[in-house]
PDB file of C-alpha atoms in Angstrom:
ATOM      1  CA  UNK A 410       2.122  27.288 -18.731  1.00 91.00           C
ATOM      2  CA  UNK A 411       0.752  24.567 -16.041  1.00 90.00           C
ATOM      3  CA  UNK A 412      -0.160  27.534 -14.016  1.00 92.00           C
ATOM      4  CA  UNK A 413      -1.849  29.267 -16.685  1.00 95.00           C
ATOM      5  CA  UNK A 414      -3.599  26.026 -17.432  1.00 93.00           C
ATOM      6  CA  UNK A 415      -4.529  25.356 -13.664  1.00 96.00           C
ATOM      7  CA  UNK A 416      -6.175  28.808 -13.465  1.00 94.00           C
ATOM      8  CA  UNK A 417      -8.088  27.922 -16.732  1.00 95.00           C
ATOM      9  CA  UNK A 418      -9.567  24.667 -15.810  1.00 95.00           C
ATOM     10  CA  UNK A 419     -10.318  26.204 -12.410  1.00 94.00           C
ATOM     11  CA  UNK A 420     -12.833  28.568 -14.087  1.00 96.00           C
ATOM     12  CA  UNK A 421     -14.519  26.106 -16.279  1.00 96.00           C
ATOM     13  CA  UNK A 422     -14.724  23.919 -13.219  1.00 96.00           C
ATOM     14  CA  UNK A 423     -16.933  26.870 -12.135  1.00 96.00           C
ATOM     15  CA  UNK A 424     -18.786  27.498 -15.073  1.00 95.00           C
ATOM     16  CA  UNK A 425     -19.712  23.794 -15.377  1.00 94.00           C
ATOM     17  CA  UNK A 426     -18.741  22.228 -12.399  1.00 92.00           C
ATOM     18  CA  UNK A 427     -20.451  18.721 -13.288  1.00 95.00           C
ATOM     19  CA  UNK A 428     -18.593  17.777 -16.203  1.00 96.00           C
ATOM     20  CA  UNK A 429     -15.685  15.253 -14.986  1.00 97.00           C
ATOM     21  CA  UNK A 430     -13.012  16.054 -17.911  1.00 96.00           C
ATOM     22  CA  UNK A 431     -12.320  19.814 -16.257  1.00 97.00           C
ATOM     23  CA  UNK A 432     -11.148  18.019 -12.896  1.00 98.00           C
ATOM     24  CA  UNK A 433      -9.266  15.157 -14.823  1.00 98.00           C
ATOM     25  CA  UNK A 434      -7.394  17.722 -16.927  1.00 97.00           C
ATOM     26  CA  UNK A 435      -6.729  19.855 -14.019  1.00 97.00           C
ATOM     27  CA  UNK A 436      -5.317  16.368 -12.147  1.00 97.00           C
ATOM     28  CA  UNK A 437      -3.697  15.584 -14.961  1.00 97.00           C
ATOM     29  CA  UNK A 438      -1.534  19.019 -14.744  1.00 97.00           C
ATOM     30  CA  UNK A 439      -0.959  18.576 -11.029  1.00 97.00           C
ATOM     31  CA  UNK A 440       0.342  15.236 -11.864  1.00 97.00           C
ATOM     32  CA  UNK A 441       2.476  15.522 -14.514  1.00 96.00           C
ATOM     33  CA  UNK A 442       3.479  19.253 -15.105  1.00 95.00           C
ATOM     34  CA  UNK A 443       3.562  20.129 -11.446  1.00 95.00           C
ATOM     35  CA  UNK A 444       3.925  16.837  -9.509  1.00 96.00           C
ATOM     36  CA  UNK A 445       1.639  17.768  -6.996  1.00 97.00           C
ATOM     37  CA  UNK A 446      -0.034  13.626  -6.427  1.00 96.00           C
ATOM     38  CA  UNK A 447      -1.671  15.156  -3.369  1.00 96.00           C
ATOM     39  CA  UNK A 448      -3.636  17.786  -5.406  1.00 97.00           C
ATOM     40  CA  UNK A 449      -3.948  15.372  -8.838  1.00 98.00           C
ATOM     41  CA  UNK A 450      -5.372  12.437  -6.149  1.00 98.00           C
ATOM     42  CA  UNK A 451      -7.938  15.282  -5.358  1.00 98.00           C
ATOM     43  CA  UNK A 452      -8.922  16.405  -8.779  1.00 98.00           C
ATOM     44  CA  UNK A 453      -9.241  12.623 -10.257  1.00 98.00           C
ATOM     45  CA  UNK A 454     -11.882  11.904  -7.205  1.00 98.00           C
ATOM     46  CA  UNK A 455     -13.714  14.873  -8.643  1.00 97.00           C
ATOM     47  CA  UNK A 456     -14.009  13.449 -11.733  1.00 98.00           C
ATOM     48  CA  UNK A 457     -14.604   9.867 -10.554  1.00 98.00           C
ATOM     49  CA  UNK A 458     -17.448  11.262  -7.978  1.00 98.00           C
ATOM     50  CA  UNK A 459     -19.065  12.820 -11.045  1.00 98.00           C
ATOM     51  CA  UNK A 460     -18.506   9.713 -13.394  1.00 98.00           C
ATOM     52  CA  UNK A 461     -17.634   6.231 -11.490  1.00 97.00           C
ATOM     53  CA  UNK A 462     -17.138   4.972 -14.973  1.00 97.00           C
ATOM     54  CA  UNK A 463     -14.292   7.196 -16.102  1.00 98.00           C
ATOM     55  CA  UNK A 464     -11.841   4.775 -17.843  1.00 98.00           C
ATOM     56  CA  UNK A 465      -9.093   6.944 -18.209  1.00 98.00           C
ATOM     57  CA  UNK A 466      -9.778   8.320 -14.423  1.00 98.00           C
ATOM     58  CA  UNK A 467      -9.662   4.977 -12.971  1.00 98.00           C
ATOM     59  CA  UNK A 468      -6.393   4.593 -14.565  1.00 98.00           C
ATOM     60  CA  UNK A 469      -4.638   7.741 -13.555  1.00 98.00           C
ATOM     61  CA  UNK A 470      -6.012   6.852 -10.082  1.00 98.00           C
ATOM     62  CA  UNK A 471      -4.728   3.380 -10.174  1.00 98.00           C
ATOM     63  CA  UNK A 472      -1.428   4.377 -11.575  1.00 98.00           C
ATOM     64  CA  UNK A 473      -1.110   6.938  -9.045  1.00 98.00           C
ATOM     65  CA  UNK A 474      -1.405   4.684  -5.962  1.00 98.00           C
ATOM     66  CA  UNK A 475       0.942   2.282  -7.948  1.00 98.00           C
ATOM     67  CA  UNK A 476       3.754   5.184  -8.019  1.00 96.00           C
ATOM     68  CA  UNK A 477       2.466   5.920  -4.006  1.00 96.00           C
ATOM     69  CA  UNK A 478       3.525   2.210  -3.392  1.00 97.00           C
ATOM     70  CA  UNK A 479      -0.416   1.886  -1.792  1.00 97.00           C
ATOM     71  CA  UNK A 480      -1.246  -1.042  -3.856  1.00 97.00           C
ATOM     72  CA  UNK A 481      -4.086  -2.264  -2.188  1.00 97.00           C
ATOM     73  CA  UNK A 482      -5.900   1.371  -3.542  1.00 98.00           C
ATOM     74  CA  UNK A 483      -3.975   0.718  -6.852  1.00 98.00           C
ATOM     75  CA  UNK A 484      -5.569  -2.702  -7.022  1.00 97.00           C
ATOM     76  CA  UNK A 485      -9.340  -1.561  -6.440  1.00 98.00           C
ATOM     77  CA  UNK A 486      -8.876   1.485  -8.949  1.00 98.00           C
ATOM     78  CA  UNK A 487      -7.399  -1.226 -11.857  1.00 98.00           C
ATOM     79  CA  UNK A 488     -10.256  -3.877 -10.937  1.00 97.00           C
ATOM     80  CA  UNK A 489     -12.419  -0.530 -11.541  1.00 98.00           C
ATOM     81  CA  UNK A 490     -10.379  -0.011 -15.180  1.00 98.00           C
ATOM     82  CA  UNK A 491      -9.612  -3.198 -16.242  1.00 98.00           C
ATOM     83  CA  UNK A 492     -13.597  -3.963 -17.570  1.00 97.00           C
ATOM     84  CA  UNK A 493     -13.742  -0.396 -19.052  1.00 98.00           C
ATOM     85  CA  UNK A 494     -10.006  -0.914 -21.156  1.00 97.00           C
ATOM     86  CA  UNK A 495      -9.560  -4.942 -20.932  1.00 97.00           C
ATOM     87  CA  UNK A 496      -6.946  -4.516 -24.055  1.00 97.00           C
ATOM     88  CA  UNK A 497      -5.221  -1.181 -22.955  1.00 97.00           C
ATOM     89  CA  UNK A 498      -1.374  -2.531 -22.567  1.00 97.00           C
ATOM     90  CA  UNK A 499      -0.506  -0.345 -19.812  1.00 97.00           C
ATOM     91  CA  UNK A 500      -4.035  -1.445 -17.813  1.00 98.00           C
ATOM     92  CA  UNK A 501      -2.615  -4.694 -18.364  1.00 98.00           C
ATOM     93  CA  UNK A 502       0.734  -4.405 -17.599  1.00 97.00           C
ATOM     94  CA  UNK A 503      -0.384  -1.949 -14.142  1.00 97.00           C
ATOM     95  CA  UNK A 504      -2.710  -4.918 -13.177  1.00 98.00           C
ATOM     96  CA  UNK A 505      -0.402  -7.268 -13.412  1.00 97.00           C
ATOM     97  CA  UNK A 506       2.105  -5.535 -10.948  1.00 96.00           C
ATOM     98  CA  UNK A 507      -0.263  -4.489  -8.925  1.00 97.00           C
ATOM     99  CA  UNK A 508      -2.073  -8.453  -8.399  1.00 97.00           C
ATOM    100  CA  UNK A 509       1.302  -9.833  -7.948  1.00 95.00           C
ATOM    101  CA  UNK A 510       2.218  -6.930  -5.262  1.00 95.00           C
ATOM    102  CA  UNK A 511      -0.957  -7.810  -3.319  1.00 94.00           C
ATOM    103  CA  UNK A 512       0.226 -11.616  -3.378  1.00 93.00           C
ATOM    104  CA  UNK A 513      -2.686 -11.891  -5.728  1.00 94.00           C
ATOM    105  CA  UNK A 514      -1.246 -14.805  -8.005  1.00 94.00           C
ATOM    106  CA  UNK A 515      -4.369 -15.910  -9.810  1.00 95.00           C
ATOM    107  CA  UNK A 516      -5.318 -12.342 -10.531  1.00 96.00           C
ATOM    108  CA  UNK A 517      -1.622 -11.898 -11.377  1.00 96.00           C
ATOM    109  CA  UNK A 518      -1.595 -15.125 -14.158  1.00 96.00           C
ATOM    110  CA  UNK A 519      -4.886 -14.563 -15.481  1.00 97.00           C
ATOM    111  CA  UNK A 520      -4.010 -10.653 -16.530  1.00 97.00           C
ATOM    112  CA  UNK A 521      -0.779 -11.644 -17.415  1.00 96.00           C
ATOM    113  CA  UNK A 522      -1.745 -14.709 -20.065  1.00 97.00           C
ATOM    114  CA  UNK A 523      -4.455 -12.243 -21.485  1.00 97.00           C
ATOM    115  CA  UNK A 524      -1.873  -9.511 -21.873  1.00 97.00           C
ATOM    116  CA  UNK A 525       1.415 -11.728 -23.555  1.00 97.00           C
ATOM    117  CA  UNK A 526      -2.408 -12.953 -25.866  1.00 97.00           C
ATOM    118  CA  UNK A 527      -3.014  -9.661 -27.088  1.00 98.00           C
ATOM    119  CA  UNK A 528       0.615  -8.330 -27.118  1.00 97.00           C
ATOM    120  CA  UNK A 529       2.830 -11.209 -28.152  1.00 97.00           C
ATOM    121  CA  UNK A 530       5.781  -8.771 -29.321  1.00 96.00           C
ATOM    122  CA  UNK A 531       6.026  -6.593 -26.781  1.00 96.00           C
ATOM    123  CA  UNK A 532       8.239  -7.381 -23.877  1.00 96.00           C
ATOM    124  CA  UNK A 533       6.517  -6.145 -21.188  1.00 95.00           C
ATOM    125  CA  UNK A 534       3.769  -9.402 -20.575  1.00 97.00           C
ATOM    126  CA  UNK A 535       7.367 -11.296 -21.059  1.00 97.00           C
ATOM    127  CA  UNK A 536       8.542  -9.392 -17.963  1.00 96.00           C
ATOM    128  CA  UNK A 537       5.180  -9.567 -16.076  1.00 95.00           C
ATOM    129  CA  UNK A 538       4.877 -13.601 -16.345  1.00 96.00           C
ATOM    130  CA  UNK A 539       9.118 -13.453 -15.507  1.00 96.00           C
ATOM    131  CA  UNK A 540       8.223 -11.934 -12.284  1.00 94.00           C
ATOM    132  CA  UNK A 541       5.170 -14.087 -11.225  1.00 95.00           C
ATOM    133  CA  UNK A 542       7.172 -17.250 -12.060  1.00 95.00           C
ATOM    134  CA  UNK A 543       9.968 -15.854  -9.898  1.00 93.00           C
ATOM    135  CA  UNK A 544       7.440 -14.555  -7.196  1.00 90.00           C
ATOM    136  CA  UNK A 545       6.237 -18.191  -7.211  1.00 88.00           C
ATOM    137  CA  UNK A 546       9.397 -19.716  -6.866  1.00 88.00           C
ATOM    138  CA  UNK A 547       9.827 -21.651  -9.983  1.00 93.00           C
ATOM    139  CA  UNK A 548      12.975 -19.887 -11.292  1.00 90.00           C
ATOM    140  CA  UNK A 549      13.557 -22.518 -14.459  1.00 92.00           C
ATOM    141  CA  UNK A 550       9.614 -20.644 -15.687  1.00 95.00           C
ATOM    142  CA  UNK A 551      11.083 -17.361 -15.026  1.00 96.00           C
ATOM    143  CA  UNK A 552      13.997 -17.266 -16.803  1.00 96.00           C
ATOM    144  CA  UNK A 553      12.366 -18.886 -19.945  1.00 96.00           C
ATOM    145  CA  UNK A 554      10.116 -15.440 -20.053  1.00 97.00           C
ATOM    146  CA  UNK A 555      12.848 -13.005 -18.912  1.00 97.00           C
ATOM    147  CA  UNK A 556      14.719 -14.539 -22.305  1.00 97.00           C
ATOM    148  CA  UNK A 557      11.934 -14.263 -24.365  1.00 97.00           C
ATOM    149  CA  UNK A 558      11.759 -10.964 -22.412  1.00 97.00           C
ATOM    150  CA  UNK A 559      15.328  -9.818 -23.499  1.00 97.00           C
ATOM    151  CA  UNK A 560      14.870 -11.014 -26.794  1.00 96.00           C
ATOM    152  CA  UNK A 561      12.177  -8.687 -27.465  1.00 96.00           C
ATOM    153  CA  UNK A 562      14.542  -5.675 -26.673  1.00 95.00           C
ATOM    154  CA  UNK A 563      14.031  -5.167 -22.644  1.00 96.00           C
ATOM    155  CA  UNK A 564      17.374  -4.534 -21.406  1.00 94.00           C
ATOM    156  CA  UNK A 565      16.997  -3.898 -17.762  1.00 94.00           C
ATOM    157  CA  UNK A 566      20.570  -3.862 -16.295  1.00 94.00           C
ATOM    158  CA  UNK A 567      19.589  -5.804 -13.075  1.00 94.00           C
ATOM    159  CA  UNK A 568      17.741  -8.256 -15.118  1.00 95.00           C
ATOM    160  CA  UNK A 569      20.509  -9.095 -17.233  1.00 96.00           C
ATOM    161  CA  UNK A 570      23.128  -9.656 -14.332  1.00 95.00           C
ATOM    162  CA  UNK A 571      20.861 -11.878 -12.661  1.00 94.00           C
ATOM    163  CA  UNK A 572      20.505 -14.134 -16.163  1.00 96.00           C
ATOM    164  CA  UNK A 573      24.023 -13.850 -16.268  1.00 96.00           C
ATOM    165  CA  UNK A 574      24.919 -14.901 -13.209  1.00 95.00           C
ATOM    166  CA  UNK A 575      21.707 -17.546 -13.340  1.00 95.00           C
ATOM    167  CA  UNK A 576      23.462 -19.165 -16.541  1.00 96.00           C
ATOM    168  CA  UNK A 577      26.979 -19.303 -15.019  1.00 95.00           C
ATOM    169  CA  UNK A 578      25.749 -21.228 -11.928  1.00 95.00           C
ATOM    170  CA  UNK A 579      23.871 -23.450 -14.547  1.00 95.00           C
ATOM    171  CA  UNK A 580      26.843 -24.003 -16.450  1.00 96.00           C
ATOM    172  CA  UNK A 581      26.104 -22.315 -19.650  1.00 96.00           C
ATOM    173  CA  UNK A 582      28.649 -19.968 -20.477  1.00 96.00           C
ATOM    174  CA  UNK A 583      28.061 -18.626 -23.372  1.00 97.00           C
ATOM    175  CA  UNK A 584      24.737 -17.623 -22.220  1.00 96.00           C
ATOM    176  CA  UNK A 585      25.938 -15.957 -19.241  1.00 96.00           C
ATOM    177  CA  UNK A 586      28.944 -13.998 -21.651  1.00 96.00           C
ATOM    178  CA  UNK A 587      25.672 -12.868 -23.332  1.00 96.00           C
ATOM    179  CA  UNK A 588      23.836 -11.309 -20.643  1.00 96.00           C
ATOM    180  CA  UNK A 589      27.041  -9.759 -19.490  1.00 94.00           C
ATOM    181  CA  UNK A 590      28.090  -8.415 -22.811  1.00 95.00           C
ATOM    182  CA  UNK A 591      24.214  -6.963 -22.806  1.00 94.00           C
ATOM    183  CA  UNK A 592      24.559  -5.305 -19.797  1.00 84.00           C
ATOM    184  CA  UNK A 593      27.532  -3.085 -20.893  1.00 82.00           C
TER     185      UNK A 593
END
């Protein structure tokens, strides 16, 4: 069917070649039902050439770089989203990651307070702040929101050795019999 649909949105890109959701549906196939990034990185310039302020667009390109590992082109396409979808949780989240990958650790913070303020019972600004605390050294800050983390139902394995073995060189058993008991 993603073939079908490429050859579709290929002729309606040249019926009306100007309108920007024809080339970010036809990315969108070649990203995610034929993992072609090289092709879907094409297509979402399209539609960003037509429309700079594409929300969703900016996004896919962002999160595209992200999964490239380019994060410096990650980083400009999520400063490009993050004023068009300032409460989107995955913008947030993306941004985050992307800041503290860049060594960006204000940027990092700032997205990261505003996301655990709009999303208090998710997990994922829990994991975020986690990682900038650890990133900035101060372990003692990082565990407190890789808890909180864990106690909002994030149950990365790694995670949950590390807080293990964190606890046991802190001396608190039980805690560390928790994490390990988790990770099984």
């Amino acid at each position: 069917w993603a073939q079908k649909a490429v050859t579709h949105y290929r002729q309606a890109i040249k019926l009306v070649p100007g309108f920007p959701e024809f080339h970010y549906k036809l990315a969108s196939t070649y990203r995610y039902n034929l993992k072609n990034l090289d092709s879907a990185e094409i297509y979402y310039g399209y539609a960003l050439s037509l429309d700079s302020i594409y929300a969703d667009a900016n996004y896919e390109m962002a999160k595209l770089f992200f999964d490239k590992a380019d994060f410096q082109r990650s980083n400009y396409y999520f400063e490009k989203t993050y004023p068009l979808k300032p409460t989107d949780s995955m913008t947030l989240f993306y941004y985050g990651q992307t800041a503290l990958k860049m060594g960006n650790l204000s940027t990092a913070y700032k997205i990261d307070k505003e996301f655990l303020n709009l999303y208090p019972n998710h997990y994922y600004p829990y994991v975020n702040l986690g990682v900038y605390y650890s990133t900035a050294l101060k372990d003692d800050s990082a565990v407190i929101y890789f808890d909180k983390a864990i106690e909002k139902g994030y149950r990365e394995t790694s995670l949950l050795a590390k807080l293990a073995y964190y606890y046991e060189t802190k001396g608190n058993q039980e805690k560390a019999k928790y994490y390990r008991s988790l990770s099984r």
